[in-house]
Coordinates of C-alpha atoms and ligand atoms in Angstrom, one line a residue:
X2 CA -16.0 -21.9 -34.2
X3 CA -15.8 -25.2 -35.6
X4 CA -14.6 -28.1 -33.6
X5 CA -11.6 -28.0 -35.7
X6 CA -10.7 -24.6 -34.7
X7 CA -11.3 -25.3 -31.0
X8 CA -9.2 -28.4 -31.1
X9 CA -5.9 -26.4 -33.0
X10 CA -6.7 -23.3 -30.7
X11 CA -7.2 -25.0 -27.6
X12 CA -4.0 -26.9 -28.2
X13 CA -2.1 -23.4 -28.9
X14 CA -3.6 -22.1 -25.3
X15 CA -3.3 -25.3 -23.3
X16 CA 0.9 -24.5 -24.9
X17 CA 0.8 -21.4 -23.5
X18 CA -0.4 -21.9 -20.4
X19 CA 2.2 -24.8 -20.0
X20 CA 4.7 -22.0 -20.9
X21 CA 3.1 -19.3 -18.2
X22 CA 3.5 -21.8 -15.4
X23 CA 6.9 -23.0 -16.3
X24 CA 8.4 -19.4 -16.7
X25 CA 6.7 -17.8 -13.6
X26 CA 9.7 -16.5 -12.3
X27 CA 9.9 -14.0 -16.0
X28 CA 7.4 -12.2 -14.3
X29 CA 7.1 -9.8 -11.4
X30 CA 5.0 -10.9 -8.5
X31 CA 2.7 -7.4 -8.2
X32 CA 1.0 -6.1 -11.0
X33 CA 3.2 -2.7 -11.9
X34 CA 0.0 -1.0 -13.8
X35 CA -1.3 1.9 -12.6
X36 CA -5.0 2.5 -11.5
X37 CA -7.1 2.8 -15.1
X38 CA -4.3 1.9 -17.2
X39 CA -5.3 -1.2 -18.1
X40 CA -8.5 0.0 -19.1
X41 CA -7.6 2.9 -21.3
X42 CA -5.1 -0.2 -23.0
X43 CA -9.2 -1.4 -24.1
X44 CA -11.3 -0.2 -26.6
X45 CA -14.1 1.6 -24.8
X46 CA -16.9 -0.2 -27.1
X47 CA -17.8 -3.7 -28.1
X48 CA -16.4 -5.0 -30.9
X49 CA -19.1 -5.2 -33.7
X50 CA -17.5 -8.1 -35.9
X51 CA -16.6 -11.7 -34.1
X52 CA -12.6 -11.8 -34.8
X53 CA -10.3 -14.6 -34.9
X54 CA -9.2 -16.4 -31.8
X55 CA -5.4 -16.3 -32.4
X56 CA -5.9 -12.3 -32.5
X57 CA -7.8 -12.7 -28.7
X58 CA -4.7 -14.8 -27.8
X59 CA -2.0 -13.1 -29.0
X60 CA -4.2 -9.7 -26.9
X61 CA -4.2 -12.3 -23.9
X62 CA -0.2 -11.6 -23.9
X63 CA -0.6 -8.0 -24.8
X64 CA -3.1 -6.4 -22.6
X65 CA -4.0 -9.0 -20.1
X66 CA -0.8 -10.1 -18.6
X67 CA 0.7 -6.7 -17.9
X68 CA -2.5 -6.2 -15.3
X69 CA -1.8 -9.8 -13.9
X70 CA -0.8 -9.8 -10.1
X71 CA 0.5 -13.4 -10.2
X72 CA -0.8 -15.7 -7.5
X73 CA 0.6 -18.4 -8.7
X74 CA 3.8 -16.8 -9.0
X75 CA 6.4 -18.8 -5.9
X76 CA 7.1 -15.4 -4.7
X77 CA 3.7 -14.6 -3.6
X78 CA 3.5 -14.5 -0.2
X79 CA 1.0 -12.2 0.6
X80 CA -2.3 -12.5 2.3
X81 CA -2.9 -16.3 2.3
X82 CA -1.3 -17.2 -0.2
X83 CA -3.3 -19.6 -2.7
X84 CA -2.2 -20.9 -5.9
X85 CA -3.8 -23.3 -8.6
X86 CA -2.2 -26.6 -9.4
X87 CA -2.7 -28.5 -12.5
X88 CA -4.8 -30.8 -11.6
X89 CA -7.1 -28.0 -10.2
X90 CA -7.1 -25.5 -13.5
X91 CA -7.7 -29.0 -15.8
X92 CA -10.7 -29.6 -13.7
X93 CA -11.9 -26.0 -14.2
X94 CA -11.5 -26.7 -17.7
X95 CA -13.7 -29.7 -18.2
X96 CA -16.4 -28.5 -15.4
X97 CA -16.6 -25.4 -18.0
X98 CA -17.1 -27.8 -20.8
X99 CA -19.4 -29.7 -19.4
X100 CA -21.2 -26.1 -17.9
X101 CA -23.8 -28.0 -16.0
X102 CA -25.9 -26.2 -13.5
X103 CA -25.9 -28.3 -10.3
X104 CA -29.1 -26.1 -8.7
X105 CA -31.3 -29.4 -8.7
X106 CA -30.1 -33.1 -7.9
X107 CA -32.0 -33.8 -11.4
X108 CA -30.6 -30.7 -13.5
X109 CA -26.8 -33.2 -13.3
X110 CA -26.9 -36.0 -10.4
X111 CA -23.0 -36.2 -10.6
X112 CA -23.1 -32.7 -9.9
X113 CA -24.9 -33.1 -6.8
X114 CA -23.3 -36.9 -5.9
X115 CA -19.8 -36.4 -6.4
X116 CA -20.2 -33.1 -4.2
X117 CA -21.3 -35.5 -2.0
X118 CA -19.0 -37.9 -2.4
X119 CA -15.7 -35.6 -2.4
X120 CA -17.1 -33.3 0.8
X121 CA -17.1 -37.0 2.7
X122 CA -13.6 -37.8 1.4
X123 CA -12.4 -34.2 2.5
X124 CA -14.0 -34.7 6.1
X125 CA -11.9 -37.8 6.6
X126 CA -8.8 -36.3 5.4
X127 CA -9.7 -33.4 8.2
X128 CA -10.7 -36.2 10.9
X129 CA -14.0 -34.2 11.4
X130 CA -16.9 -36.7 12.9
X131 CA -19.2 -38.9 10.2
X132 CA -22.7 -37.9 9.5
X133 CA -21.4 -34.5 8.7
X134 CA -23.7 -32.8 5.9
X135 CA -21.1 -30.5 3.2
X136 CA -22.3 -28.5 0.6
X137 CA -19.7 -26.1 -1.6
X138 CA -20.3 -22.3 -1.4
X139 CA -18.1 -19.8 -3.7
X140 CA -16.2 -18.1 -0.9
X141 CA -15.6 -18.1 3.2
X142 CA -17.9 -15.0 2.6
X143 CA -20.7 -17.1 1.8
X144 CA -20.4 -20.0 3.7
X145 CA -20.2 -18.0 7.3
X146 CA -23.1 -16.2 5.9
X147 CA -25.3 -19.1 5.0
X148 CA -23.9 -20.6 8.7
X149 CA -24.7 -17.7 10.3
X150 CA -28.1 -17.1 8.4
X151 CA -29.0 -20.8 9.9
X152 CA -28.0 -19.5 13.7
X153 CA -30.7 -17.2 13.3
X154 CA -33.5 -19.8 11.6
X155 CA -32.5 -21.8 14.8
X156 CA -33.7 -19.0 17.5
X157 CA -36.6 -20.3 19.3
X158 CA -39.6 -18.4 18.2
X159 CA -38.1 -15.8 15.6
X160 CA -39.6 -16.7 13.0
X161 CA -37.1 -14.2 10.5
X162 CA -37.7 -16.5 7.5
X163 CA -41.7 -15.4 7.7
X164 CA -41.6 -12.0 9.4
X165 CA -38.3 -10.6 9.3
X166 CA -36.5 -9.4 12.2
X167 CA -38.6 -5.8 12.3
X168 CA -40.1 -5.5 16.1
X169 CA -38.7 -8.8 16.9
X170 CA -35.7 -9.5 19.7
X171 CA -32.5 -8.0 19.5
X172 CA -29.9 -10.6 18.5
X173 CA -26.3 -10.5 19.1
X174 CA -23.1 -12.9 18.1
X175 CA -19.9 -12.9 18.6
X176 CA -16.4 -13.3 17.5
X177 CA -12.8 -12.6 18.2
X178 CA -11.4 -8.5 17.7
X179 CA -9.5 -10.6 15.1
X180 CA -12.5 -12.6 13.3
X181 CA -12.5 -12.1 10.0
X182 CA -14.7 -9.3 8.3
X183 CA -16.7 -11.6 6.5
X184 CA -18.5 -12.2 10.0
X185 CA -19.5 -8.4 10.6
X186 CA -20.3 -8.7 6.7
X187 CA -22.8 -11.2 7.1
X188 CA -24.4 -9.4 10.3
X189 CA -25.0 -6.6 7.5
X190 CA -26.8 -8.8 5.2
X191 CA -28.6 -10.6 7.9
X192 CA -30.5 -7.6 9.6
X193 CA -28.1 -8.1 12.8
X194 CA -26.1 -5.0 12.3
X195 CA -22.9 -4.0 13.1
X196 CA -24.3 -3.3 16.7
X197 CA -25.7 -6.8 16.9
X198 CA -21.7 -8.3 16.6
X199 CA -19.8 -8.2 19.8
X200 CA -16.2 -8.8 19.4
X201 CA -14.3 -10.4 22.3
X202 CA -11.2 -9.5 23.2
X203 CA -8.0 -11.4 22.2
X204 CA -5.1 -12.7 24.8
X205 CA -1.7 -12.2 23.9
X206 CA -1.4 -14.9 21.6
X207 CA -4.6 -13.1 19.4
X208 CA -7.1 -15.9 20.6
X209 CA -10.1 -15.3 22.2
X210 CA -10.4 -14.8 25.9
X211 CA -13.3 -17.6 26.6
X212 CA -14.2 -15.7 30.0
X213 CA -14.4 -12.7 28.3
X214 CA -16.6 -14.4 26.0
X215 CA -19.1 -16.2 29.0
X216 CA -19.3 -12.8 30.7
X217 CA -20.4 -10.7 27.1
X218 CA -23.1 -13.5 27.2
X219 CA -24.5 -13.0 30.4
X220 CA -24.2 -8.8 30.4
X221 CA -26.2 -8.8 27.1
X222 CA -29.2 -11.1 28.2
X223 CA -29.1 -8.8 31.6
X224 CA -29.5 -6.2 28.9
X225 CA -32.4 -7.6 27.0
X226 CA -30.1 -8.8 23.9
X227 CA -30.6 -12.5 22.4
X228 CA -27.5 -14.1 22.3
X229 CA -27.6 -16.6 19.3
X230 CA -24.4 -17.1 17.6
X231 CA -20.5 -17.5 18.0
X232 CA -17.6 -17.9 15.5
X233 CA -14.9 -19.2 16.5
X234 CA -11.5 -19.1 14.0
X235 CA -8.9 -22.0 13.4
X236 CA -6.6 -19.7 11.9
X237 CA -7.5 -15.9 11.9
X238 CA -6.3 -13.8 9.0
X239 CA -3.9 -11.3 10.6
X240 CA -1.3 -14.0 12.4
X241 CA -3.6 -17.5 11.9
X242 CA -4.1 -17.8 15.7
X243 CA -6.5 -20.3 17.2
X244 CA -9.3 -19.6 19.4
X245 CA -10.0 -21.9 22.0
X246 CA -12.8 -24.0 20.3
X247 CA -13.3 -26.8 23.1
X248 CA -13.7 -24.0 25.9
X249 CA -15.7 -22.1 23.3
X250 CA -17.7 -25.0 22.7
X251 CA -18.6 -25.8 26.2
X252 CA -19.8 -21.7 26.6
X253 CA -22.1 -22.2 23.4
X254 CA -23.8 -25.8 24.5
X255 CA -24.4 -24.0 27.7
X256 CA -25.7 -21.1 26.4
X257 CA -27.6 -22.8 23.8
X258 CA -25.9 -20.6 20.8
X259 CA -25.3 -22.2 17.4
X260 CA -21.1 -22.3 17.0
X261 CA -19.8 -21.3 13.5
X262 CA -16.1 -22.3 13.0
X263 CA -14.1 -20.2 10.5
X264 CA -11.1 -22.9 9.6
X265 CA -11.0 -21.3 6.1
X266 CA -7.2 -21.3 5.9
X267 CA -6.1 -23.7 9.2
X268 CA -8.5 -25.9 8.4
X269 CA -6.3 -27.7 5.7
X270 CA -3.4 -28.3 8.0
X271 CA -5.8 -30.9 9.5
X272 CA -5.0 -33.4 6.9
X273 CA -1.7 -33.7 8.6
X274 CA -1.8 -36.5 11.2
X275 CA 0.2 -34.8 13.8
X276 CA -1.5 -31.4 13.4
X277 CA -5.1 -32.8 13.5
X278 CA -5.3 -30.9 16.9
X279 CA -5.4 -27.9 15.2
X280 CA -9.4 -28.8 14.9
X281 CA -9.9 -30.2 18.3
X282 CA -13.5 -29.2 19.6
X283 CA -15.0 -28.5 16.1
X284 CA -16.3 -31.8 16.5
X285 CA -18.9 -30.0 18.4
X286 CA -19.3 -26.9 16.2
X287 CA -22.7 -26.4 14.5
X288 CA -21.4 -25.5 11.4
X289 CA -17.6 -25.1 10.0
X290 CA -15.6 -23.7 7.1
X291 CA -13.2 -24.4 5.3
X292 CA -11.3 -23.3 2.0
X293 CA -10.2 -25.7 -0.5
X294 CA -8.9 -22.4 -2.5
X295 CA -6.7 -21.5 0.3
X296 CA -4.1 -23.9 1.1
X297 CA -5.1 -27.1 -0.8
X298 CA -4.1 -26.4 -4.3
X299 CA -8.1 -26.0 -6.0
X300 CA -8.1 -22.8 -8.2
X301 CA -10.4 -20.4 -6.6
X302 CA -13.7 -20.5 -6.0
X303 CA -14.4 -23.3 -3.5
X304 CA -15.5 -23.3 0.2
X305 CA -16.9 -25.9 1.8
X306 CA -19.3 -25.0 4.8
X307 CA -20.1 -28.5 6.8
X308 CA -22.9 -28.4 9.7
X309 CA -24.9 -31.0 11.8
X310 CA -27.7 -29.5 11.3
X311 CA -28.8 -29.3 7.4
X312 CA -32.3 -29.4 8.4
X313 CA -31.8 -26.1 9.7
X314 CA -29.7 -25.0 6.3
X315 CA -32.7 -26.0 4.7
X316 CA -35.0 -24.2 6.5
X317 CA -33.5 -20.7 5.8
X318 CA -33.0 -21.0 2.6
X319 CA -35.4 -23.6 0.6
X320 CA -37.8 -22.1 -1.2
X321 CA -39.1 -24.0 -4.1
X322 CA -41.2 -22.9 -6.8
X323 CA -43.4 -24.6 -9.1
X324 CA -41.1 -24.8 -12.0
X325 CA -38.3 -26.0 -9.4
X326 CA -40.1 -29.3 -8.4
X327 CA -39.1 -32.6 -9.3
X328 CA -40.2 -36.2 -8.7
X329 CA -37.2 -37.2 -6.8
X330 CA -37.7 -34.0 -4.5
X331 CA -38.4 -36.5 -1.4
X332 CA -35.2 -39.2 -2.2
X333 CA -32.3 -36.5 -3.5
X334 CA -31.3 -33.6 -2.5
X335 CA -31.2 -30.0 -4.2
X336 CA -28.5 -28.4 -3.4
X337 CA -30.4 -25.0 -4.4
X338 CA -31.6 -25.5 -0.9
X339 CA -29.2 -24.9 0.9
X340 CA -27.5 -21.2 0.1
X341 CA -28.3 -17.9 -1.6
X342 CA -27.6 -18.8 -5.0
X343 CA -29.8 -21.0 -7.7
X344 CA -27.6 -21.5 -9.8
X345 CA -24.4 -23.9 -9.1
X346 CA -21.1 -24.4 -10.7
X347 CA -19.9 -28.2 -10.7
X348 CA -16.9 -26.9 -8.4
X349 CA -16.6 -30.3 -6.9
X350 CA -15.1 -31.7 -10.5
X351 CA -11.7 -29.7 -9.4
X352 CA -12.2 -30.8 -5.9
X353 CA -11.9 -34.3 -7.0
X354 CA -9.5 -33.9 -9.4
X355 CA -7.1 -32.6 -7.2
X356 CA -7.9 -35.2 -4.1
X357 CA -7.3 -37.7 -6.8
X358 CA -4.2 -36.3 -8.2
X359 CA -2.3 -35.9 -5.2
X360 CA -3.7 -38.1 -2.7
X361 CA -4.0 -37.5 1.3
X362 CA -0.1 -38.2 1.2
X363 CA 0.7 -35.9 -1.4
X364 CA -1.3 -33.2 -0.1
X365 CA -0.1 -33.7 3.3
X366 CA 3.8 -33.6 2.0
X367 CA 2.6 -30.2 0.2
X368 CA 1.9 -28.6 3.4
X369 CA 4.2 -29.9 6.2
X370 CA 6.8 -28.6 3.5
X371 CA 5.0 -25.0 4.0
X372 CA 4.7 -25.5 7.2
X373 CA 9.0 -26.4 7.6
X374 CA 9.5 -23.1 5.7
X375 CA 7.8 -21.0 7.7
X376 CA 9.5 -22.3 10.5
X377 CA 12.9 -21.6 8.9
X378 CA 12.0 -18.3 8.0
X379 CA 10.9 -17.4 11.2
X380 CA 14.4 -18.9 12.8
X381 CA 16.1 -16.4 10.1
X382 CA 13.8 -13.2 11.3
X383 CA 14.4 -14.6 15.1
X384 CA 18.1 -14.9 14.9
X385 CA 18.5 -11.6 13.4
X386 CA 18.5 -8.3 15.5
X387 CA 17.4 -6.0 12.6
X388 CA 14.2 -7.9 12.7
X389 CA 11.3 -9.4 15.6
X390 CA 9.0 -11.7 15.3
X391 CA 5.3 -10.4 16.3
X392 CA 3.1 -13.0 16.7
X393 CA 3.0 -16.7 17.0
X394 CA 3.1 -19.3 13.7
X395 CA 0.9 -22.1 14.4
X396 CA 0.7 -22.7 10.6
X397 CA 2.6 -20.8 7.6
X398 CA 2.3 -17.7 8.3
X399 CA 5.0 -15.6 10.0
X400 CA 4.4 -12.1 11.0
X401 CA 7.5 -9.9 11.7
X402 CA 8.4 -6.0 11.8
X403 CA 11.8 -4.6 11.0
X404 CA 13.5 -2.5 14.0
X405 CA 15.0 0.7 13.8
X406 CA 16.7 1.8 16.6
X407 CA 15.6 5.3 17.9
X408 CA 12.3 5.4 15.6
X409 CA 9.5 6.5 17.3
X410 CA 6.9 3.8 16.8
X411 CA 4.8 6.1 14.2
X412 CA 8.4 6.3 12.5
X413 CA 8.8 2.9 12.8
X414 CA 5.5 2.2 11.1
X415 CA 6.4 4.1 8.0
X416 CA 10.4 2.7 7.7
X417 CA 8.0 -1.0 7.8
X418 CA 5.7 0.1 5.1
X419 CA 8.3 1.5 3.1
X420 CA 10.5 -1.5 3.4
X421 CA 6.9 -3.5 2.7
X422 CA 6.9 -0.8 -0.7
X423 CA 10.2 -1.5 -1.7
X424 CA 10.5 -5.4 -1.7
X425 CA 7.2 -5.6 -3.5
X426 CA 8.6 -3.3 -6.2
X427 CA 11.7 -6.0 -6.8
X428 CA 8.9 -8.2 -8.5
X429 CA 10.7 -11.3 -7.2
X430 CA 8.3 -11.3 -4.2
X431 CA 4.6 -10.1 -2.7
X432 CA 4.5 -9.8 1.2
X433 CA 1.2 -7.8 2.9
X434 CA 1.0 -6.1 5.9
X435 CA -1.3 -6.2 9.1
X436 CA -1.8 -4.1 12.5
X437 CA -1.1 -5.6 15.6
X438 CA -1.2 -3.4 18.8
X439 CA -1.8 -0.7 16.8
X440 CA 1.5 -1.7 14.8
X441 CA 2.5 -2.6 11.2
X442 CA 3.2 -5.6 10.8
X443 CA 4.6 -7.7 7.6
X444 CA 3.1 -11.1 7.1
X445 CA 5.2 -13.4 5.4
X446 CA 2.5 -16.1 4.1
X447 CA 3.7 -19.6 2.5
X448 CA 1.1 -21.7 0.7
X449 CA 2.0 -21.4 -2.9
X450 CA 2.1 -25.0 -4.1
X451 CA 5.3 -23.8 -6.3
X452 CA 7.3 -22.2 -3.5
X453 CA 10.4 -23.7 -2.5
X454 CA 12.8 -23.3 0.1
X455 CA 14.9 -20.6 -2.6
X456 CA 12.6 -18.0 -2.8
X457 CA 12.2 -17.9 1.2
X458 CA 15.7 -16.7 1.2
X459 CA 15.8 -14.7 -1.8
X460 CA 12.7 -13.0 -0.1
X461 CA 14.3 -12.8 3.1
X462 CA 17.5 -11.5 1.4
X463 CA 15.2 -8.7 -0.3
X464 CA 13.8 -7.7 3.2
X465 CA 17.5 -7.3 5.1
X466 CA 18.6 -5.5 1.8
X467 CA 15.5 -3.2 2.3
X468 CA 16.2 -2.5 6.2
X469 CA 19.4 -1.8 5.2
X470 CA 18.4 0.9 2.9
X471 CA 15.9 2.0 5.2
X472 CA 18.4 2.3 8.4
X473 CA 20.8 4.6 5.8
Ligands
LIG522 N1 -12.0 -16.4 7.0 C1 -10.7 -16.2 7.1 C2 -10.0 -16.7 8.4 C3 -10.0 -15.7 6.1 O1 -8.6 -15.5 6.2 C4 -10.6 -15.2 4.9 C5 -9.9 -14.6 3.8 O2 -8.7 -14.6 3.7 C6 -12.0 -15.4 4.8 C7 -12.7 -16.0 5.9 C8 -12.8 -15.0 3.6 O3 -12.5 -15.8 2.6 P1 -13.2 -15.7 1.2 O4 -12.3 -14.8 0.4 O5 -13.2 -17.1 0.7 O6 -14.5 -15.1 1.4

């Protein structure tokens, strides 16, 4: 393709997507294909001859959006809901352009500087402490694994990184019962084990019970368990509930266990003055994550994991061969060093981009807005006696059930999900589902950076419509 070509066809697709995001609302929400229909719409082999791009753009129409679940869609309110604004997909654009591999500080020094420069910026927007070290993993996933992978380099006289954890001491973390799986994830890929996780027990509010926490800690050591680890969530996934980091805090300093925060979606209401509590005691944490895909706008991927300690970062994961060394090895860092992957997109391009774009303010505005909605939504569900709320909303997340009078709660369970079905199925909105106390429960999530205070209601009219149907 010539240059000319890219220019005209690059103009045709930047057009197009202009259109896409300005006609959202054409399409519905939820993807309405069925399991392996997109990929019998494919041929099943490669195409032997190169064909024109116009022909793979008009297909983009054709065959790719019919399998698109929107996200960026303002009637997406399921699971966090997460959205790309334009800054954020014009910075994916040039860092693809550019398609520089950030592994080494040498292989693209803005690469590795601007991360720098941008993770700094974002820690003073969350009013986390200076002399915090950032580095940008893909996911949550990975960040609370490299965190937690870290913990374990930090166990007095484990030695993991040279002998693995074969005949060596049983360790043992722990999280909330509502922690996210990515925690028991990364105890599978760490040689911890599902065993090795000990979830804590939740109050009624979902956060974790601190004494419950202090006495798993002692029975395991009286056990012959290592205690090394604890994550402790600003914002877990079923109802964004808050542990108790200061308390938690306190257990781990006198414990000597490395604390892991998860903040990967309540971490960005810290960038709201009056809601900087929200990340009171992580000040203290060990490491910390947080999602800049979640609920600040950047099109996914980008975590950023923060810690205290990138010495210890280092030591799990640097290994550096021959062909890897460079002179400024001892005066810049390599970001290779401190995760799984070589590797490295320049994610931080979008980061910027975005921080730039909008500002602290504008940012800030984005969310308290979310944050209003939810509240008004959850004064809709709270006010009406078809509906309950079940769960507090410290953030932008409400989670609610429908009643039904008589229902057994198994019956009750089913009239919910098929009320969930239903409202899905109009394509004018996207709501998930969670269990609390053994219950389904519908979580209304805001955090789409195109959602306004119309499709609440229209998705709150859907849902009363629905209960209605469902009640007969
Ligand atoms: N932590 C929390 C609290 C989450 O809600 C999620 C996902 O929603 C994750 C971690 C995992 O995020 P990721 O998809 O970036 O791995």
């Amino acid at each position: 393709m010539d240059l000319q070509a890219f220019q005209k066809e690059g103009h045709r697709l930047l057009d197009w997507i202009t259109r896409y995001l300005g006609e959202l609302e054409r399409y519905p929400v939820l993807a309405r294909s069925k399991p392996g229909q997109v990929r019998a719409s494919f041929p099943s082999s490669p195409p032997g001859e190169g064909e024109p791009l116009p022909r793979i753009l008009e297909d983009v129409e054709r065959l790719i959006v019919p399998g698109l679940t929107h996200w960026n869609h303002p009637g997406f309110f399921a699971y966090f809901s997460i959205s790309a604004s334009a800054p954020g997909i014009l910075g994916e654009l040039l860092a693809a352009a550019f398609n520089v591999n950030g592994m080494l500080w040498k292989t693209s020094p803005v690469a590795t500087e601007l991360e720098a420069v941008t993770l700094d910026w974002l820690r003073q927007m969350l009013g986390l402490p200076p002399g915090l070290f950032g580095v940008i993993q893909d996911t949550a996933s990975a960040s609370t694994l490299v965190a937690l992978a870290a913990a374990r380099e930090a166990v007095p006289g484990l030695e993991a990184r040279r002998r693995g954890l074969v005949g060596q001491a049983r360790l043992r973390m722990y999280a909330s019962e509502e922690a996210h799986s990515s925690v028991e994830k990364a105890g599978l890929v760490l040689g911890i084990g599902q065993e090795g996780l000990r979830k804590i027990p939740v109050d009624g509010a979902f956060r974790m019970d601190p004494a419950a926490l202090a006495r798993a800690i002692g029975e395991d050591r009286r056990a012959g368990w290592t205690p090394f680890a604890v994550t402790a969530t600003v914002g877990t996934t079923s109802t964004t509930s808050i542990d108790p980091v200061p308390r938690v805090a306190e257990i781990c300093a006198g414990e000597g266990l490395w604390l892991h925060v998860d903040a990967a979606y309540g971490g960005a209401a810290a960038v709201l003055p009056e809601r900087r509590s929200v990340l009171a005691g992580c000040e203290r944490a060990d490491s910390l994550v947080m999602n800049p895909h979640k609920w600040l706008f950047v099109p996914i991927d980008l975590s950023v994991l923060y810690t205290r300690k990138p010495e210890v970062l280092r030591a799990a994961f640097s290994l550096v061969p021959d062909y890897l060394r460079t002179p400024e090895d001892a005066v810049a860092p390599n970001l290779m060093d401190y995760g799984v992957s070589l590797g490295r997109r320049f994610r931080a391009l979008k980061l910027w981009m975005v921080l730039r774009a909008f500002g602290q303010e504008g940012i800030a505005d984005r969310i308290r807005e979310h944050i209003r909605l939810a509240a008004l939504f959850r004064s809709w569900v709270e006010a009406d006696p078809g509906f309950e709320v079940a769960a507090p909303s410290p953030f932008s997340l409400v989670c609610f059930r429908a009643r039904f009078p008589g229902a057994t709660p198994e019956e009750g369970d089913r009239r919910n999900e098929a009320l969930l079905d239903a409202v899905n199925a109009s394509g004018e909105a996207y709501l998930s589902h969670t269990k609390l106390g053994g219950r389904t429960t519908l979580r209304l999530a805001i955090g789409n950076i195109r959602t306004e205070e119309r499709h609440v209601r229209r998705a709150w009219d859907l849902l009363r419509e629905a209960a209605r149907t469902g009640r007969g």
